[in-house]
Structure formats: structure tokens, C-alpha cells
Tab-separated table of N, CA and C in Angstrom:
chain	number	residue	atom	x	y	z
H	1	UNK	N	17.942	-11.683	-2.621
H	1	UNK	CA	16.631	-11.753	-3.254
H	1	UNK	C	15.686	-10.772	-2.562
H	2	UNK	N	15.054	-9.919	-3.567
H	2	UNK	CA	14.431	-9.141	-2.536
H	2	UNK	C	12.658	-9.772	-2.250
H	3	UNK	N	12.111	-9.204	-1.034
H	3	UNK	CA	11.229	-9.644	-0.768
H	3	UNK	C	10.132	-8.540	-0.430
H	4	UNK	N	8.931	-8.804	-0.540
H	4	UNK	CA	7.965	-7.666	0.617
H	4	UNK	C	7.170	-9.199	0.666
H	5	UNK	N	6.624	-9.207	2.292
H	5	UNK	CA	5.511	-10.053	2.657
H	5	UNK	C	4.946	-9.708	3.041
H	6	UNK	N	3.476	-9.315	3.157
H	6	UNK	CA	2.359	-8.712	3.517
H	6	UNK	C	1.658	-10.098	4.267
H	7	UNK	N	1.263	-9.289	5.460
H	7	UNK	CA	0.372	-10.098	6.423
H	7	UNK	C	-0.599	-9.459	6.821
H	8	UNK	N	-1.760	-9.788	7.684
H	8	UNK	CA	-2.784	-9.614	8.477
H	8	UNK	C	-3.908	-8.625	7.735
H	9	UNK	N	-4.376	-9.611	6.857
H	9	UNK	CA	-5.312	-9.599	5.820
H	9	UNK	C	-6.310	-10.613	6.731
H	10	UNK	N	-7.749	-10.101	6.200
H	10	UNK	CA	-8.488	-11.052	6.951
H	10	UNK	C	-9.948	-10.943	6.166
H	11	UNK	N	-10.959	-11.470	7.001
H	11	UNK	CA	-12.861	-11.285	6.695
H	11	UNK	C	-13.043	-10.344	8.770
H	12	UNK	N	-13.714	-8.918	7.876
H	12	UNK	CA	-13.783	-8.641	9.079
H	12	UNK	C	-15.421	-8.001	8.553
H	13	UNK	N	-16.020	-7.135	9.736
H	13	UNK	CA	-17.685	-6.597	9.319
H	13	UNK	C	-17.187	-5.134	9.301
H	14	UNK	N	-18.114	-4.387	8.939
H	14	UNK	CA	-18.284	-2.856	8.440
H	14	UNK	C	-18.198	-2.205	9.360
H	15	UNK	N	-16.919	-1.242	9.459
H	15	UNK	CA	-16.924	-0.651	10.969
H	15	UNK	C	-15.782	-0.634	11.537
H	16	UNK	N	-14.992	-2.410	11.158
H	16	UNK	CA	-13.932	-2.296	12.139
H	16	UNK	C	-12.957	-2.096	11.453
H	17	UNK	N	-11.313	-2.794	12.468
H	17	UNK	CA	-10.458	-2.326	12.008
H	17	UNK	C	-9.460	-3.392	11.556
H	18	UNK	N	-8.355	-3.002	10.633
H	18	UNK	CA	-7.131	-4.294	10.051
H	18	UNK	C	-5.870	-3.380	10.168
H	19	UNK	N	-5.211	-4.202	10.384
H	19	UNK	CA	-3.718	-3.817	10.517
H	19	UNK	C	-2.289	-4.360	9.514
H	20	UNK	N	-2.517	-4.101	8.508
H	20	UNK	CA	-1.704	-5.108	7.345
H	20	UNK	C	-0.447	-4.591	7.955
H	21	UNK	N	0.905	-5.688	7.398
H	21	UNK	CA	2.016	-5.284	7.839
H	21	UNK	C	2.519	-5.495	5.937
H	22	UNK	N	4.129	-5.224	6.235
H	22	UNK	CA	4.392	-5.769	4.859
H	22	UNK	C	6.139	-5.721	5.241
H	23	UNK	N	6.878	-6.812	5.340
H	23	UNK	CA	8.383	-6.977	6.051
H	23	UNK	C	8.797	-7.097	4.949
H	24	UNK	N	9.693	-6.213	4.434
H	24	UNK	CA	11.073	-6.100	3.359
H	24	UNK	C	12.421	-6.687	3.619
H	25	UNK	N	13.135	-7.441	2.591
H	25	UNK	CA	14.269	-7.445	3.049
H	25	UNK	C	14.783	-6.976	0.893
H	26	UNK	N	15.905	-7.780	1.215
H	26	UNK	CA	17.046	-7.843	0.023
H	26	UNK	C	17.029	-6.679	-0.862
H	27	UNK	N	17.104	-5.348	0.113
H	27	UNK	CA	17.649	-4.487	-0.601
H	27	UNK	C	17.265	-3.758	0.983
H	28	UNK	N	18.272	-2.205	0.503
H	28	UNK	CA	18.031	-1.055	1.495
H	28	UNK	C	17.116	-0.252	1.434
H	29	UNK	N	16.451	-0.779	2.711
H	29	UNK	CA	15.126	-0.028	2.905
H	29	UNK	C	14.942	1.596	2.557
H	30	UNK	N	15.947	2.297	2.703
H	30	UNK	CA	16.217	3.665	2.790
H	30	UNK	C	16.093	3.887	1.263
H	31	UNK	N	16.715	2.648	0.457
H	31	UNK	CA	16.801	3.606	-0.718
H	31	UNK	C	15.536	3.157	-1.523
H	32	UNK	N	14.362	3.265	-0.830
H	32	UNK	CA	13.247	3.058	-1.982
H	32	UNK	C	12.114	3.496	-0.740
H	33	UNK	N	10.957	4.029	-1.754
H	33	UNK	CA	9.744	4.456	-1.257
H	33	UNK	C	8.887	3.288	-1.295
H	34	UNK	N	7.785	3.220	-0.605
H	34	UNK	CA	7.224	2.544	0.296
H	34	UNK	C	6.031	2.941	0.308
H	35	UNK	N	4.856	1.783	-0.544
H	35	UNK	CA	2.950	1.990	-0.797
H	35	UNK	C	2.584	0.767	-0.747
H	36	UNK	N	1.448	1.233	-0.204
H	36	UNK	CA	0.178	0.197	-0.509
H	36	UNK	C	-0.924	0.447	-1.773
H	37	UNK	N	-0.912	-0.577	-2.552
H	37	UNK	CA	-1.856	-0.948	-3.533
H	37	UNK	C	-3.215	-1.745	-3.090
H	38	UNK	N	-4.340	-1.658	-4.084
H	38	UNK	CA	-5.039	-2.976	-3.362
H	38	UNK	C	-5.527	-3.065	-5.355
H	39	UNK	N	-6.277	-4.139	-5.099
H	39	UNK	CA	-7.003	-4.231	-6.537
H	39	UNK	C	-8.188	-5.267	-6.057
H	40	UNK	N	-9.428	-5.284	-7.234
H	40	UNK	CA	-10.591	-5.953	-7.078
H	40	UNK	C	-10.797	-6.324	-8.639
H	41	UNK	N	-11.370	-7.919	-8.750
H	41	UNK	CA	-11.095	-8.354	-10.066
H	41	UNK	C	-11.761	-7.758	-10.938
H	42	UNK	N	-10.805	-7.851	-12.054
H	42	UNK	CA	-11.213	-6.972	-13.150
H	42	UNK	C	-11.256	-5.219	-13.291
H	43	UNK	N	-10.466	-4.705	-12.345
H	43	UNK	CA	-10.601	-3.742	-12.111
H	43	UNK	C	-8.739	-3.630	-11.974
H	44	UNK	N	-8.055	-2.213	-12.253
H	44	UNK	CA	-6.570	-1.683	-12.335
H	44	UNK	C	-6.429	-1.591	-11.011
H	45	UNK	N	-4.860	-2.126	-10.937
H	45	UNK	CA	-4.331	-2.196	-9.606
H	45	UNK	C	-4.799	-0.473	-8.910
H	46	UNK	N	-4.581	-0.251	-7.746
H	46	UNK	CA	-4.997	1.514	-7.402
H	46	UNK	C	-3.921	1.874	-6.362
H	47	UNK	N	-3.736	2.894	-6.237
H	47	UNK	CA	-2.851	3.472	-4.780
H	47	UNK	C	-3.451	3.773	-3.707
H	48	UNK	N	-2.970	3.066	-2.427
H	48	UNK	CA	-4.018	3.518	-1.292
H	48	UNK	C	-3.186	4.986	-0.023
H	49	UNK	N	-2.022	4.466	-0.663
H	49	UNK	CA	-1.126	5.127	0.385
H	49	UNK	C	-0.162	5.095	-0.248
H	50	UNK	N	0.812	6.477	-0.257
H	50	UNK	CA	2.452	6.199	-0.734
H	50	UNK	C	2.914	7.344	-0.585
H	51	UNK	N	4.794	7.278	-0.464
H	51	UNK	CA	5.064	8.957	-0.150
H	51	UNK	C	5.090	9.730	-1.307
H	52	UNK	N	4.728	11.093	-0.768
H	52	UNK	CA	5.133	12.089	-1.394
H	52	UNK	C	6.591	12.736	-1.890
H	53	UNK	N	6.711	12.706	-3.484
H	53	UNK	CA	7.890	13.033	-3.997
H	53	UNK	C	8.034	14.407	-3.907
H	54	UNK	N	7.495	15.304	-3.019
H	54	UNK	CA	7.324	16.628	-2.735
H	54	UNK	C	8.120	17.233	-1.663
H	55	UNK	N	7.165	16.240	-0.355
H	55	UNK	CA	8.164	16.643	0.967
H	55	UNK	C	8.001	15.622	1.731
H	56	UNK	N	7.888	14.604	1.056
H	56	UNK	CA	7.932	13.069	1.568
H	56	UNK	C	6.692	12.778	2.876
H	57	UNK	N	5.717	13.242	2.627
H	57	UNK	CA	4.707	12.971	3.411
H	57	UNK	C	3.500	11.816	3.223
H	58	UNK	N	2.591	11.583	3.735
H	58	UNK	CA	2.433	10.229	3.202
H	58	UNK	C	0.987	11.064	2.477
H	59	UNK	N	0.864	10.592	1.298
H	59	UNK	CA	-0.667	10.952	0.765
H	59	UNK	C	-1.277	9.104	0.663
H	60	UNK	N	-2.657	9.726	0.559
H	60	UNK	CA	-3.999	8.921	0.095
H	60	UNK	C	-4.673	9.021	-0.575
H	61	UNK	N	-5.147	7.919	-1.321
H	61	UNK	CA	-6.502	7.957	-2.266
H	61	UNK	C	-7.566	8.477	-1.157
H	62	UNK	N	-8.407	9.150	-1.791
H	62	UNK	CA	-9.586	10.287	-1.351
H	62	UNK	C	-10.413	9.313	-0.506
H	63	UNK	N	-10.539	8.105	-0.685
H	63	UNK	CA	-11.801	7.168	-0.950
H	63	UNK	C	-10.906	6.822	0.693
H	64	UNK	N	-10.153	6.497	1.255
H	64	UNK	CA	-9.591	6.225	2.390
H	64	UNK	C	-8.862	7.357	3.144
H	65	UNK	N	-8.943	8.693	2.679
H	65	UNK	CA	-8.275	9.642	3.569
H	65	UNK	C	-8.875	10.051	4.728
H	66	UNK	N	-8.618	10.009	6.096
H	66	UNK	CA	-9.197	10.162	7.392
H	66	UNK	C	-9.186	8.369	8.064
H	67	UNK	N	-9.311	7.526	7.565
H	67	UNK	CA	-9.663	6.054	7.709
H	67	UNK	C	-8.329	5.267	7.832
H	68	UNK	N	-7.612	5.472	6.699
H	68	UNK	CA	-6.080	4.314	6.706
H	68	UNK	C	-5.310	5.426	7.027
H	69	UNK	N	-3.923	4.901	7.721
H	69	UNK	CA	-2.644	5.467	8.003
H	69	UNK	C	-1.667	4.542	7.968
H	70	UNK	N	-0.611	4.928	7.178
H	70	UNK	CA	0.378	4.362	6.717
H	70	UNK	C	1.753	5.048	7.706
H	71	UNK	N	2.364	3.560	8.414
H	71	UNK	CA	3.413	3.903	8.984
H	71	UNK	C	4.311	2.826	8.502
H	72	UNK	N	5.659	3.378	9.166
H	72	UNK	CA	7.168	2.404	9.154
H	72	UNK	C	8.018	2.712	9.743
H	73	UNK	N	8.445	0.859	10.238
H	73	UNK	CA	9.316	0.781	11.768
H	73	UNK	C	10.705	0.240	10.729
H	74	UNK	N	11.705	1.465	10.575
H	74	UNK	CA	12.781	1.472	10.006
H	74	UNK	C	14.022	0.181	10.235
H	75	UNK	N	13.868	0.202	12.067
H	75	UNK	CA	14.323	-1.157	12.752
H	75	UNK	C	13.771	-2.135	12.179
H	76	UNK	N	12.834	-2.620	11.647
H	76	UNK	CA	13.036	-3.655	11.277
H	76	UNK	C	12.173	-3.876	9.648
H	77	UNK	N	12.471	-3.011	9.063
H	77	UNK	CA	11.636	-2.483	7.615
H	77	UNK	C	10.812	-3.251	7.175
H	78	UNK	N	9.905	-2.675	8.302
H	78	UNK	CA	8.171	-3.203	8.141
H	78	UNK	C	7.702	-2.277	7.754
H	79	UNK	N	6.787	-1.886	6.727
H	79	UNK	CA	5.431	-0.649	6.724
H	79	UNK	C	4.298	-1.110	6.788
H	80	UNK	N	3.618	-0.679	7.640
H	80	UNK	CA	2.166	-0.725	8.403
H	80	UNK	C	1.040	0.087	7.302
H	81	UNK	N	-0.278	-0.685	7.549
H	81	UNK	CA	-1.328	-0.024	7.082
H	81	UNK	C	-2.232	-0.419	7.705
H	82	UNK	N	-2.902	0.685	8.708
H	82	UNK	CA	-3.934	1.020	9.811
H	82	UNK	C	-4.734	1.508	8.944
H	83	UNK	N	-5.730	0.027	9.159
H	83	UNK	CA	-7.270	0.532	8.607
H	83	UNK	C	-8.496	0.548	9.003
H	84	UNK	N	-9.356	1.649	9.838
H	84	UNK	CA	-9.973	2.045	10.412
H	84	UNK	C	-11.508	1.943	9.847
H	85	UNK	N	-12.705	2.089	10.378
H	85	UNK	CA	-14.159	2.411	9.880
H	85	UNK	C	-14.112	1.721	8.654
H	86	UNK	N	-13.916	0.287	8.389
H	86	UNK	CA	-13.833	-0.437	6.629
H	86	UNK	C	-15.273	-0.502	6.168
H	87	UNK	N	-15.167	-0.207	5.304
H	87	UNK	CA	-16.227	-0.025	4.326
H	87	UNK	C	-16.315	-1.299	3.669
H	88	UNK	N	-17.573	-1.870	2.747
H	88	UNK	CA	-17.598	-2.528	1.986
H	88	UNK	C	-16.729	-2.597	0.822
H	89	UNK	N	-16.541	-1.998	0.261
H	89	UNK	CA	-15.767	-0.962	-0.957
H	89	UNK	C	-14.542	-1.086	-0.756
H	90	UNK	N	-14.248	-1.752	0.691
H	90	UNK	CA	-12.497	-1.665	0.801
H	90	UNK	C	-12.180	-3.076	0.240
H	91	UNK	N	-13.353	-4.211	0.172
H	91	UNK	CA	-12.629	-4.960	0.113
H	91	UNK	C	-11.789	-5.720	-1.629
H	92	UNK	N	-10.425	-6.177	-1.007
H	92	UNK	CA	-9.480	-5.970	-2.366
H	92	UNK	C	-8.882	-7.125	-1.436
H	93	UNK	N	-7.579	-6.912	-2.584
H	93	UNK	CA	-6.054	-7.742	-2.367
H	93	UNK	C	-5.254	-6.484	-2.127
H	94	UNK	N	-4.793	-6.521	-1.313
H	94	UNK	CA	-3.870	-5.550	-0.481
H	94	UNK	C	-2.218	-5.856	-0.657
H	95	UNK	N	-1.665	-4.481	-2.047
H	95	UNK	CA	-0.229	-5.229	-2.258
H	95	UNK	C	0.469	-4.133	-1.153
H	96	UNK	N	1.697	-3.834	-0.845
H	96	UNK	CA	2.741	-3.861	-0.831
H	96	UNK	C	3.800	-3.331	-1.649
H	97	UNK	N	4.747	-2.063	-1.860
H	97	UNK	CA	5.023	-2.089	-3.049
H	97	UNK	C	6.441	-1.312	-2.729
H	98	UNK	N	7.441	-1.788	-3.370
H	98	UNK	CA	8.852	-0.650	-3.013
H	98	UNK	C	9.203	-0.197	-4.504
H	99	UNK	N	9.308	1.228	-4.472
H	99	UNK	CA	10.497	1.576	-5.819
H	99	UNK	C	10.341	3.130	-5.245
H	100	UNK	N	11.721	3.337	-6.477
H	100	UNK	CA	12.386	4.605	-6.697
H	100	UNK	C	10.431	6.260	-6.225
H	101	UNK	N	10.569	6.694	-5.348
H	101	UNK	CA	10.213	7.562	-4.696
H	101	UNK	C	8.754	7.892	-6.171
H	102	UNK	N	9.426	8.226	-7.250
H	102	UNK	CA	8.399	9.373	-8.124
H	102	UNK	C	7.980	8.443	-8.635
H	103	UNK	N	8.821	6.987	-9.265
H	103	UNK	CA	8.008	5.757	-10.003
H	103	UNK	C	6.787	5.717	-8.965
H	104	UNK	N	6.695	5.438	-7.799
H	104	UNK	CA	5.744	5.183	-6.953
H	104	UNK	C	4.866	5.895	-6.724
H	105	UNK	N	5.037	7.401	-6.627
H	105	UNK	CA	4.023	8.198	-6.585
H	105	UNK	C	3.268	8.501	-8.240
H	106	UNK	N	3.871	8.104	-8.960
H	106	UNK	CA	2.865	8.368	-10.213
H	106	UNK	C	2.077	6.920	-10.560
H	107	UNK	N	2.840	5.664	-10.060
H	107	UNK	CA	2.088	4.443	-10.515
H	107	UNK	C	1.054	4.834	-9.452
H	108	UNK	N	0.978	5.161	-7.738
H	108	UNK	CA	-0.114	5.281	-7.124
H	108	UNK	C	-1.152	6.015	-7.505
H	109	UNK	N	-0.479	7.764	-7.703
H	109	UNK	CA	-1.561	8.595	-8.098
H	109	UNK	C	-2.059	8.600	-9.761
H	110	UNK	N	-1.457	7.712	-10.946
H	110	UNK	CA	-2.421	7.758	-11.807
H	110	UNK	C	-2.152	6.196	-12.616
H	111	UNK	N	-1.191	5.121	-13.097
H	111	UNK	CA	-1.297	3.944	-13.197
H	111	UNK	C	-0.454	3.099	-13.033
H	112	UNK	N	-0.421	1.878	-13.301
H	112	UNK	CA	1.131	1.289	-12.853
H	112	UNK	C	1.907	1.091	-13.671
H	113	UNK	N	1.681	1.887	-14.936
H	113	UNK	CA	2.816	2.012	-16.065
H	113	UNK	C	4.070	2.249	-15.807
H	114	UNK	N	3.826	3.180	-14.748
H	114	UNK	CA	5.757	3.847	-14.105
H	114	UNK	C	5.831	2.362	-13.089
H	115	UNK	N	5.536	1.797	-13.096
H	115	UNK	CA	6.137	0.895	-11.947
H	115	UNK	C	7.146	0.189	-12.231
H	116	UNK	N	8.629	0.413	-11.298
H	116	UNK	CA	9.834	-0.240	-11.636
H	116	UNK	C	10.248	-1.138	-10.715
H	117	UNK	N	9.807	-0.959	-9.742
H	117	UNK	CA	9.807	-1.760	-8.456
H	117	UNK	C	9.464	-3.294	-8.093
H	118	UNK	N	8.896	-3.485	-6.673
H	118	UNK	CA	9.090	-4.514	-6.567
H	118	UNK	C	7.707	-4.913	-5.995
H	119	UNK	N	6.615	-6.153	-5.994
H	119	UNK	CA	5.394	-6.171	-5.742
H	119	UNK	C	5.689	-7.224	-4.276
H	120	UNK	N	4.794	-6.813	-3.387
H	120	UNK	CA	4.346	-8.143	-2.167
H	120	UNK	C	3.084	-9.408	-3.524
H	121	UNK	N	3.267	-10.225	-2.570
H	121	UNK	CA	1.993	-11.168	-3.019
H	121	UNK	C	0.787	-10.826	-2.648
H	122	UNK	N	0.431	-9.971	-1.734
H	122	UNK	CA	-0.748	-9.936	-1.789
H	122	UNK	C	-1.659	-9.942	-0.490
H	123	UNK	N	-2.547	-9.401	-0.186
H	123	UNK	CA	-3.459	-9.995	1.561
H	123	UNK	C	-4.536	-9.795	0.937
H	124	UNK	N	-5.117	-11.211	0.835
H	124	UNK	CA	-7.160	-10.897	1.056
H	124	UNK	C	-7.312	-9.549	1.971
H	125	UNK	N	-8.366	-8.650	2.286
H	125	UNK	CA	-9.313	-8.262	2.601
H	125	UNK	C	-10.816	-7.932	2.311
H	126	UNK	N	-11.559	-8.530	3.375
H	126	UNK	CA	-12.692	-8.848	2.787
H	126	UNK	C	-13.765	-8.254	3.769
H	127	UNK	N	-14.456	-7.289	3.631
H	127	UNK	CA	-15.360	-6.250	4.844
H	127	UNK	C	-17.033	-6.893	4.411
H	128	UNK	N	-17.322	-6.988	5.563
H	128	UNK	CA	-18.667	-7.568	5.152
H	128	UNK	C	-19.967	-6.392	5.663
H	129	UNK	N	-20.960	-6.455	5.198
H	129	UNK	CA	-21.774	-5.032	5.721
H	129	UNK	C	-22.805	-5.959	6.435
């Protein structure tokens, strides 16, 4: 059964920092790309982070580039999202997301129509000013 669980979602103030995780199992980590989504109600899921089907580098939505960094500890197929200086504006539900490399980079960079993959449940984040 496959899984993503996303943790360390929280209520934090304007300024600081969160560290979401998101632990995969029931499938091979290797063979799927690896993003973070967030969404705010009533509003389309968005891409915050995901690789590049280019030269596999990690891109960002504009609105968080310099601020979040997206990593992953292969040992134990976790991907990280380091989020720095939070804004009001950040705050969402923070998904989690595995599929095929280009499904992922086009559901991130324009909707989640290509999405074939697989969703986390979800992390509150909530930035207060």
C-alpha cells in the first residue's frame, strides 16, 4: 500500500521557520519524483517545490523562491521542506506528492490535471503576522 505522511505542520508567527517532512513507503522511491503542494480553501491545489524534468533540479513557485528548500534523505525516503522567513500568505495545507517525473512537474507548474500519482493527507500550516 503506498503511503506519503507528512508531518511537522504547525501555528507559527511571521518570520520564522517549519520544517515539514513527508515519509514514503509502498513503492520505490527512485522510481517517482517528489513535490510539495499546499492549497487554501477555495482556491486550486498549487506547486511549491518539485523536480525538474530538465536536469532534475529542484524548482519553485516564485512566491517562495529564496525562502523554502526542498530536500531528500534517500536512506530512509523522507523529503523535507525547509521553510524559512513565513509569510502570512504561506499559510495552507501542505501536501506531499509522488508521480512519474513530467506528470509532476506540469501538475506543479500549471494544474493538477496531469496528476497520476499519489497524494500525502495533508499538514496545517498556519503563519500568524
Amino acid at each position: 500500500e503506498v503511503q506519503l505522511v507528512e508531518s511537522g505542520g504547525g501555528l507559527v508567527q511571521a518570520g520564522e521557520s517549519l520544517t515539514l517532512s513527508c515519509r514514503a513507503s509502498g513503492f520505490t522511491f527512485d522510481d517517482y519524483a517528489m513535490a510539495w503542494f499546499r492549497q487554501t480553501p477555495g482556491k486550486a491545489r498549487e506547486g511549491v517545490s518539485w523536480v525538474s524534468s530538465r536536469d532534475s533540479s529542484i524548482d519553485y513557485a516564485d512566491s517562495v523562491k529564496g525562502r523554502f528548500t526542498m530536500s531528500a534523505d534517500d536512506a530512509t525516503n523522507t523529503v523535507y521542506l525547509q521553510m524559512n522567513s513565513l509569510k502570512p500568505e504561506d499559510t495552507a495545507v501542505y501536501y506531499c506528492a509522488a508521480d512519474h517525473v513530467l506528470n509532476l512537474e506540469n501538475s506543479a507548474r500549471y494544474d493538477t490535471r496531469w496528476f497520476t500519482g499519489y497524494w500525502g493527507q495533508g499538514t496545517q500550516v498556519t503563519v500568524s503576522s
